[in-house]
Protein backbone atom coordinates (compact mmCIF):
# COMPACT_ATOMS: atom_id res chain seq x y z
CA UNK A 1 0.00 0.00 0.00
CA UNK A 2 3.07 2.26 -0.28
CA UNK A 3 4.27 3.44 -3.66
CA UNK A 4 7.08 5.58 -5.03
CA UNK A 5 6.20 7.26 -8.32
CA UNK A 6 9.27 8.53 -10.20
CA UNK A 7 8.18 11.25 -12.62
CA UNK A 8 10.39 12.20 -15.58
CA UNK A 9 9.94 14.23 -18.73
CA UNK A 10 11.11 11.13 -20.58
CA UNK A 11 13.17 10.32 -23.66
CA UNK A 12 12.69 8.12 -26.70
CA UNK A 13 16.41 7.26 -26.77
CA UNK A 14 16.32 3.80 -25.23
CA UNK A 15 19.98 3.58 -24.19
CA UNK A 16 19.92 6.95 -22.47
CA UNK A 17 16.59 6.17 -20.80
CA UNK A 18 18.04 2.98 -19.36
CA UNK A 19 21.30 4.59 -18.21
CA UNK A 20 19.72 7.70 -16.68
CA UNK A 21 16.06 7.43 -15.71
CA UNK A 22 16.32 3.67 -15.31
CA UNK A 23 19.46 3.98 -13.18
CA UNK A 24 17.80 6.59 -10.96
CA UNK A 25 14.76 4.35 -10.48
CA UNK A 26 16.95 1.35 -9.64
CA UNK A 27 18.91 3.38 -7.09
CA UNK A 28 15.66 4.44 -5.44
CA UNK A 29 14.32 0.90 -5.39
CA UNK A 30 17.53 -0.29 -3.77
CA UNK A 31 17.44 2.47 -1.15
CA UNK A 32 13.72 1.98 -0.45
CA UNK A 33 13.07 -1.75 -0.82
CA UNK A 34 9.71 -1.54 0.95
CA UNK A 35 8.27 0.78 -1.71
CA UNK A 36 6.80 -0.29 -5.04
CA UNK A 37 8.60 1.91 -7.58
CA UNK A 38 6.57 3.03 -10.60
CA UNK A 39 7.39 5.20 -13.62
CA UNK A 40 5.50 8.15 -15.07
CA UNK A 41 6.44 10.49 -17.94
CA UNK A 42 5.16 14.01 -18.49
CA UNK A 43 5.76 14.11 -22.25
CA UNK A 44 2.84 12.52 -24.08
CA UNK A 45 4.72 12.90 -27.37
CA UNK A 46 7.52 10.68 -26.08
CA UNK A 47 5.05 8.21 -24.57
CA UNK A 48 3.21 7.86 -27.88
CA UNK A 49 6.44 7.61 -29.90
CA UNK A 50 7.91 4.85 -27.72
CA UNK A 51 4.62 2.97 -27.75
CA UNK A 52 4.29 3.16 -31.55
CA UNK A 53 7.92 2.31 -32.25
CA UNK A 54 8.64 -0.28 -29.55
CA UNK A 55 5.24 -1.35 -28.27
CA UNK A 56 6.27 -0.23 -24.78
CA UNK A 57 3.53 1.44 -22.77
CA UNK A 58 4.62 4.10 -20.28
CA UNK A 59 2.07 5.85 -18.07
CA UNK A 60 1.64 9.59 -18.13
CA UNK A 61 1.23 11.19 -14.72
CA UNK A 62 -2.57 11.00 -14.72
CA UNK A 63 -2.50 7.33 -15.69
CA UNK A 64 0.12 6.58 -13.05
CA UNK A 65 -1.94 8.31 -10.35
CA UNK A 66 -5.15 6.58 -11.41
CA UNK A 67 -3.33 3.24 -11.40
CA UNK A 68 -2.11 3.89 -7.85
CA UNK A 69 -5.67 4.66 -6.76
CA UNK A 70 -6.99 1.49 -8.44
CA UNK A 71 -4.23 -0.55 -6.77
CA UNK A 72 -5.30 0.64 -3.34
CA UNK A 73 -2.15 2.61 -2.62
CA UNK A 74 -2.53 4.49 0.67
CA UNK A 75 0.81 6.27 0.87
CA UNK A 76 2.23 7.85 -2.29
CA UNK A 77 5.65 9.41 -2.57
CA UNK A 78 6.32 11.29 -5.81
CA UNK A 79 9.94 12.04 -6.72
CA UNK A 80 10.53 13.95 -9.96
CA UNK A 81 13.78 13.75 -11.91
CA UNK A 82 13.32 17.36 -13.04
CA UNK A 83 16.41 19.56 -13.06
CA UNK A 84 14.70 22.58 -11.51
CA UNK A 85 11.58 23.93 -9.89
CA UNK A 86 10.13 25.20 -13.17
CA UNK A 87 6.94 25.05 -15.17
CA UNK A 88 6.78 21.26 -15.35
CA UNK A 89 7.40 20.89 -11.62
CA UNK A 90 4.60 23.35 -10.88
CA UNK A 91 2.28 21.48 -13.27
CA UNK A 92 3.08 18.29 -11.36
CA UNK A 93 2.27 20.00 -8.06
CA UNK A 94 -1.07 21.15 -9.42
CA UNK A 95 -1.98 17.69 -10.67
CA UNK A 96 -1.09 16.06 -7.36
CA UNK A 97 -3.28 18.57 -5.54
CA UNK A 98 -6.25 17.13 -7.39
CA UNK A 99 -5.52 13.71 -5.87
CA UNK A 100 -5.07 14.86 -2.27
CA UNK A 101 -8.25 13.04 -1.20
CA UNK A 102 -7.37 9.85 -3.08
CA UNK A 103 -4.56 8.78 -0.73
CA UNK A 104 -4.08 8.79 3.01
CA UNK A 105 -0.73 10.50 2.54
CA UNK A 106 0.94 12.02 -0.51
CA UNK A 107 4.23 13.93 -0.64
CA UNK A 108 6.35 15.44 -3.41
CA UNK A 109 10.15 15.51 -3.44
CA UNK A 110 12.33 18.39 -4.62
CA UNK A 111 13.90 18.60 -8.09
CA UNK A 112 17.66 18.18 -8.53
CA UNK A 113 18.86 21.77 -8.14
CA UNK A 114 17.05 23.11 -5.09
CA UNK A 115 19.48 23.98 -2.30
CA UNK A 116 22.97 25.49 -2.34
CA UNK A 117 24.27 22.09 -1.30
CA UNK A 118 22.63 20.56 -4.38
CA UNK A 119 24.52 22.98 -6.63
CA UNK A 120 27.80 22.09 -4.93
CA UNK A 121 27.20 18.36 -5.27
CA UNK A 122 26.14 18.56 -8.92
CA UNK A 123 29.08 20.84 -9.69
CA UNK A 124 31.45 18.30 -8.13
CA UNK A 125 29.80 15.55 -10.18
CA UNK A 126 30.19 17.28 -13.56
CA UNK A 127 33.73 18.37 -12.76
CA UNK A 128 34.71 14.84 -11.75
CA UNK A 129 33.13 13.45 -14.93
CA UNK A 130 35.23 15.76 -17.12
CA UNK A 131 38.53 15.93 -15.26
CA UNK A 132 40.35 14.15 -18.09
CA UNK A 133 39.78 17.23 -20.28
CA UNK A 134 40.95 19.76 -17.70
CA UNK A 135 44.33 20.51 -19.26
CA UNK A 136 44.31 24.31 -19.22
CA UNK A 137 43.66 24.51 -22.97
CA UNK A 138 40.17 23.03 -23.13
CA UNK A 139 36.89 24.81 -22.51
CA UNK A 140 34.36 22.42 -20.99
CA UNK A 141 30.83 23.49 -21.90
CA UNK A 142 27.64 22.14 -20.39
CA UNK A 143 24.45 22.87 -22.25
CA UNK A 144 20.97 23.02 -20.75
CA UNK A 145 17.60 23.47 -22.39
CA UNK A 146 16.58 26.79 -20.86
CA UNK A 147 13.15 28.04 -19.91
CA UNK A 148 11.15 31.26 -19.90
CA UNK A 149 10.33 30.72 -16.22
CA UNK A 150 12.22 32.36 -13.37
CA UNK A 151 13.76 28.98 -12.63
CA UNK A 152 16.08 29.53 -15.62
CA UNK A 153 18.32 31.24 -13.07
CA UNK A 154 19.70 27.80 -12.11
CA UNK A 155 22.02 27.96 -15.12
CA UNK A 156 23.52 31.28 -14.09
CA UNK A 157 23.83 30.02 -10.54
CA UNK A 158 25.65 26.89 -11.71
CA UNK A 159 28.04 29.07 -13.71
CA UNK A 160 28.65 31.24 -10.65
CA UNK A 161 29.16 28.15 -8.48
CA UNK A 162 31.79 26.84 -10.90
CA UNK A 163 33.56 30.19 -11.06
CA UNK A 164 33.57 30.61 -7.28
CA UNK A 165 35.24 27.19 -7.00
CA UNK A 166 37.98 28.24 -9.45
CA UNK A 167 36.76 26.32 -12.49
CA UNK A 168 37.23 29.17 -14.94
CA UNK A 169 37.35 26.87 -17.97
CA UNK A 170 33.83 25.54 -17.34
CA UNK A 171 30.91 27.20 -19.08
CA UNK A 172 27.14 26.78 -18.83
CA UNK A 173 24.75 27.78 -21.60
CA UNK A 174 21.22 27.11 -22.81
CA UNK A 175 19.52 26.53 -26.14
CA UNK A 176 16.44 28.66 -25.53
CA UNK A 177 17.33 31.16 -22.80
CA UNK A 178 20.32 32.71 -21.05
CA UNK A 179 23.22 32.28 -20.91
CA UNK A 180 22.88 31.81 -24.67
CA UNK A 181 25.10 29.82 -27.03
CA UNK A 182 26.57 33.09 -28.28
CA UNK A 183 27.37 34.09 -24.68
CA UNK A 184 29.28 30.85 -24.16
CA UNK A 185 31.18 31.13 -27.46
CA UNK A 186 32.21 34.70 -26.60
CA UNK A 187 33.45 33.58 -23.18
CA UNK A 188 35.40 30.67 -24.70
CA UNK A 189 37.06 33.04 -27.17
CA UNK A 190 37.88 35.54 -24.44
CA UNK A 191 39.56 32.77 -22.45
CA UNK A 192 41.84 31.85 -25.34
CA UNK A 193 40.95 28.18 -25.24
CA UNK A 194 42.13 25.98 -28.09
CA UNK A 195 39.72 23.05 -27.69
CA UNK A 196 36.10 22.65 -26.67
CA UNK A 197 34.23 19.73 -25.12
CA UNK A 198 30.42 19.76 -25.17
CA UNK A 199 28.25 17.84 -22.72
CA UNK A 200 24.55 18.14 -21.83
CA UNK A 201 23.46 19.63 -18.51
CA UNK A 202 20.33 17.52 -18.76
CA UNK A 203 19.27 14.38 -16.94
CA UNK A 204 18.93 12.40 -20.16
CA UNK A 205 20.87 12.62 -23.42
CA UNK A 206 17.90 12.69 -25.75
CA UNK A 207 16.79 14.79 -28.69
CA UNK A 208 18.18 18.09 -27.39
CA UNK A 209 21.61 16.61 -26.67
CA UNK A 210 21.85 14.74 -29.95
CA UNK A 211 20.41 17.45 -32.21
CA UNK A 212 20.46 20.90 -30.58
CA UNK A 213 23.85 20.35 -28.97
CA UNK A 214 25.70 17.90 -31.22
CA UNK A 215 23.84 18.80 -34.42
CA UNK A 216 23.18 15.16 -35.38
CA UNK A 217 26.92 14.94 -36.00
CA UNK A 218 28.13 11.46 -36.94
CA UNK A 219 31.72 10.34 -37.45
CA UNK A 220 33.23 12.38 -40.25
CA UNK A 221 30.09 14.46 -40.80
CA UNK A 222 29.49 18.15 -40.28
CA UNK A 223 27.08 19.21 -37.50
CA UNK A 224 23.94 21.16 -38.30
CA UNK A 225 24.80 24.82 -38.69
CA UNK A 226 22.29 26.05 -36.10
CA UNK A 227 23.36 23.55 -33.42
CA UNK A 228 25.83 24.49 -30.71
CA UNK A 229 28.46 22.24 -32.26
CA UNK A 230 27.81 23.89 -35.64
CA UNK A 231 28.13 27.39 -34.21
CA UNK A 232 31.36 26.45 -32.47
CA UNK A 233 32.71 25.05 -35.71
CA UNK A 234 31.79 28.28 -37.50
CA UNK A 235 33.75 30.11 -34.78
CA UNK A 236 36.87 28.08 -35.61
CA UNK A 237 36.67 25.20 -33.14
CA UNK A 238 36.36 21.44 -33.62
CA UNK A 239 34.15 20.52 -30.65
CA UNK A 240 34.15 17.09 -29.08
CA UNK A 241 30.60 16.11 -28.17
CA UNK A 242 30.11 13.68 -25.29
CA UNK A 243 26.46 12.66 -25.28
CA UNK A 244 25.84 11.48 -21.71
CA UNK A 245 23.03 12.71 -19.52
CA UNK A 246 24.01 13.73 -16.00
CA UNK A 247 21.59 11.11 -14.70
CA UNK A 248 24.39 8.64 -15.47
CA UNK A 249 26.54 10.16 -12.72
CA UNK A 250 26.23 8.27 -9.40
CA UNK A 251 26.74 11.51 -7.44
CA UNK A 252 23.77 13.09 -9.21
CA UNK A 253 21.61 10.08 -8.42
CA UNK A 254 22.65 10.44 -4.79
CA UNK A 255 21.25 14.00 -4.72
CA UNK A 256 17.87 12.61 -5.75
CA UNK A 257 18.14 9.98 -3.04
CA UNK A 258 18.85 12.68 -0.48
CA UNK A 259 15.71 14.54 -1.57
CA UNK A 260 13.74 11.32 -1.39
CA UNK A 261 14.95 10.61 2.15
CA UNK A 262 14.00 14.12 3.18
CA UNK A 263 10.48 13.91 1.83
CA UNK A 264 9.73 10.44 3.20
CA UNK A 265 10.39 11.76 6.69
CA UNK A 266 7.31 13.92 6.30
CA UNK A 267 5.24 10.76 6.16
CA UNK A 268 6.06 9.67 9.68
CA UNK A 269 3.81 10.80 12.44
CA UNK A 270 4.75 12.73 15.55
CA UNK A 271 5.55 10.05 18.09
CA UNK A 272 4.15 12.18 20.92
CA UNK A 273 0.67 12.55 19.40
CA UNK A 274 -0.02 9.55 17.21
CA UNK A 275 0.73 5.86 17.10
CA UNK A 276 2.01 4.73 13.74
CA UNK A 277 3.01 1.15 12.90
CA UNK A 278 6.35 0.74 11.21
CA UNK A 279 9.42 -1.45 10.94
CA UNK A 280 12.05 -1.54 13.66
CA UNK A 281 15.59 -2.37 12.54
CA UNK A 282 18.32 -3.28 15.01
CA UNK A 283 21.66 -2.30 13.54
CA UNK A 284 25.09 -3.20 14.87
CA UNK A 285 27.92 -0.86 13.93
CA UNK A 286 30.66 -3.47 14.08
CA UNK A 287 33.82 -3.63 16.21
CA UNK A 288 34.42 0.14 16.18
CA UNK A 289 36.15 0.87 12.88
CA UNK A 290 33.73 2.77 10.60
CA UNK A 291 35.27 1.09 7.55
CA UNK A 292 34.10 -2.29 8.81
CA UNK A 293 30.41 -1.39 8.75
CA UNK A 294 28.49 -3.43 6.21
CA UNK A 295 26.92 -1.94 3.10
CA UNK A 296 23.56 -3.36 4.15
CA UNK A 297 23.77 -1.59 7.52
CA UNK A 298 24.49 1.76 5.85
CA UNK A 299 21.72 1.34 3.27
CA UNK A 300 19.24 0.44 6.01
CA UNK A 301 20.22 3.50 8.04
CA UNK A 302 19.77 5.77 5.01
CA UNK A 303 16.33 4.31 4.31
CA UNK A 304 15.03 4.95 7.83
CA UNK A 305 12.83 7.87 8.78
CA UNK A 306 13.82 7.93 12.44
CA UNK A 307 17.05 6.97 14.19
CA UNK A 308 16.81 5.82 17.82
CA UNK A 309 19.98 6.19 19.88
CA UNK A 310 20.65 4.30 23.13
CA UNK A 311 22.06 7.43 24.81
CA UNK A 312 21.03 10.80 26.22
CA UNK A 313 22.43 12.61 23.17
CA UNK A 314 24.19 11.92 19.91
CA UNK A 315 27.38 13.44 21.34
CA UNK A 316 27.43 10.74 24.03
CA UNK A 317 26.52 7.90 21.67
CA UNK A 318 29.61 6.00 20.57
CA UNK A 319 27.67 4.13 17.87
CA UNK A 320 26.46 7.42 16.37
CA UNK A 321 30.03 8.77 16.18
CA UNK A 322 31.05 5.65 14.27
CA UNK A 323 28.19 5.90 11.79
CA UNK A 324 28.54 9.63 11.07
CA UNK A 325 32.07 9.07 9.73
CA UNK A 326 30.79 6.92 6.86
CA UNK A 327 27.19 8.14 6.63
CA UNK A 328 27.18 11.96 6.94
CA UNK A 329 23.48 11.95 5.93
CA UNK A 330 22.64 10.89 9.48
CA UNK A 331 23.31 14.46 10.62
CA UNK A 332 20.10 15.57 8.87
CA UNK A 333 17.95 12.67 10.06
CA UNK A 334 15.42 12.85 12.92
CA UNK A 335 16.82 11.39 16.14
CA UNK A 336 15.12 9.97 19.22
CA UNK A 337 17.38 9.47 22.22
CA UNK A 338 16.27 6.63 24.49
CA UNK A 339 19.10 6.04 26.98
CA UNK A 340 19.38 2.53 28.31
CA UNK A 341 22.43 0.71 29.63
CA UNK A 342 23.77 -2.19 27.62
CA UNK A 343 25.07 -4.20 30.54
CA UNK A 344 24.46 -7.58 32.18
CA UNK A 345 23.88 -6.38 35.76
CA UNK A 346 20.23 -7.37 36.41
CA UNK A 347 19.67 -4.86 39.21
CA UNK A 348 20.94 -1.91 37.18
CA UNK A 349 18.90 -3.01 34.15
CA UNK A 350 15.77 -3.22 36.27
CA UNK A 351 16.33 0.27 37.65
CA UNK A 352 17.02 1.69 34.21
CA UNK A 353 13.80 0.32 32.75
CA UNK A 354 11.42 1.32 35.53
Phi, psi and omega in degrees: 000010178238128185227145173247114179260116179264115185256126180229157172297316177106168174204147177269358177277105190300316182297314180294322179299319180292320186275349181243284180300314180299319180293322177296315180297319179295320179297321179290320178297321180292320182284334181231071186294342181274356180260143169276118183266126180237160182246142172217136177252151177265340181270108179291329178299315179293317179303312181294320181295315180295321180295317181291319184282316188248350184073019180261123181264122177242132181291144163278179187295317180299316179296320180295320179291317178297322179296320179297319177298313181296330181277000178076024179295131180259324181241120183240123174252127180246120178240111178279154173258021178297151178286324189216170176273076185245207185298316182293322179295319178293323176298321179295317177304314182297319181292321179295327179300329179287349180248014185299332180268359183270346181228155176292320178217139177215130181225154182237127179279165180281154173289178188301304185262090181243304183260167175301323179296325177299315180298319179297316183292319179291322176301312179301323181293315183286329176291316180297325182288343185238015185297336180293339181266353187279079184247007181088346181246353187249130172271127182253112188249128176250129185247128176253175181283311184092153182208155178281350181284164179299335182295350176301342180298346180298330181289317176296320180295322178295321177298317179294323179295318177297316182294318180297332180273000177091011180267073185288342181266012176254135183227143180238129178220173180227159178280324191239008182210212179242151351300141183274172176299320179296324177299316182293316180298320178297319180292322178296317178297316182297331180278352178070027182283145183266331183232158180224134173245133180248132175219151180280138169262061182221150183299315179250157174256081183253224185298317182295319180292317183286324186255303182293324179273300186274348177068033181056028184288124173254171180305123176082358181258161179272141178287159175302140187298327183269003175279168179294320178297320179295319179292324176293321178296320178295335179273002175103009180253160173242084188291144172261119182260122177249109188263083178224123176290151182288349173295346176284342185279124179304323181293329176289319178298326180293329176296316176299319179296322177298316178297322181293319178296321181296317185284330180291337178294335179292341182284336188273135186288163174289119185295340182275346185238344187211138174273134183220116180295146179202197180245131178256120176255134171258119187240124173269141184263007177090192186283357178128338178272118182306328183291346182265002175292145182280155177298321180297320179298316181294318180295323179294317178301315182294333183276350184279154180258349178210134178250124178258127182251137179274053183203170181283341178200164179292331180295332182261006182259110182297321180297320179298318181296330176290312185295318186296341178288332182243354179221073183300341178301337184296338180296335181260005185265147177298137181240145173232116181268120179232084185295129173208138182286139176255077184227176181254353181292111186299318182296315180294322179295319181295319178295320183292332185257009176286000000 
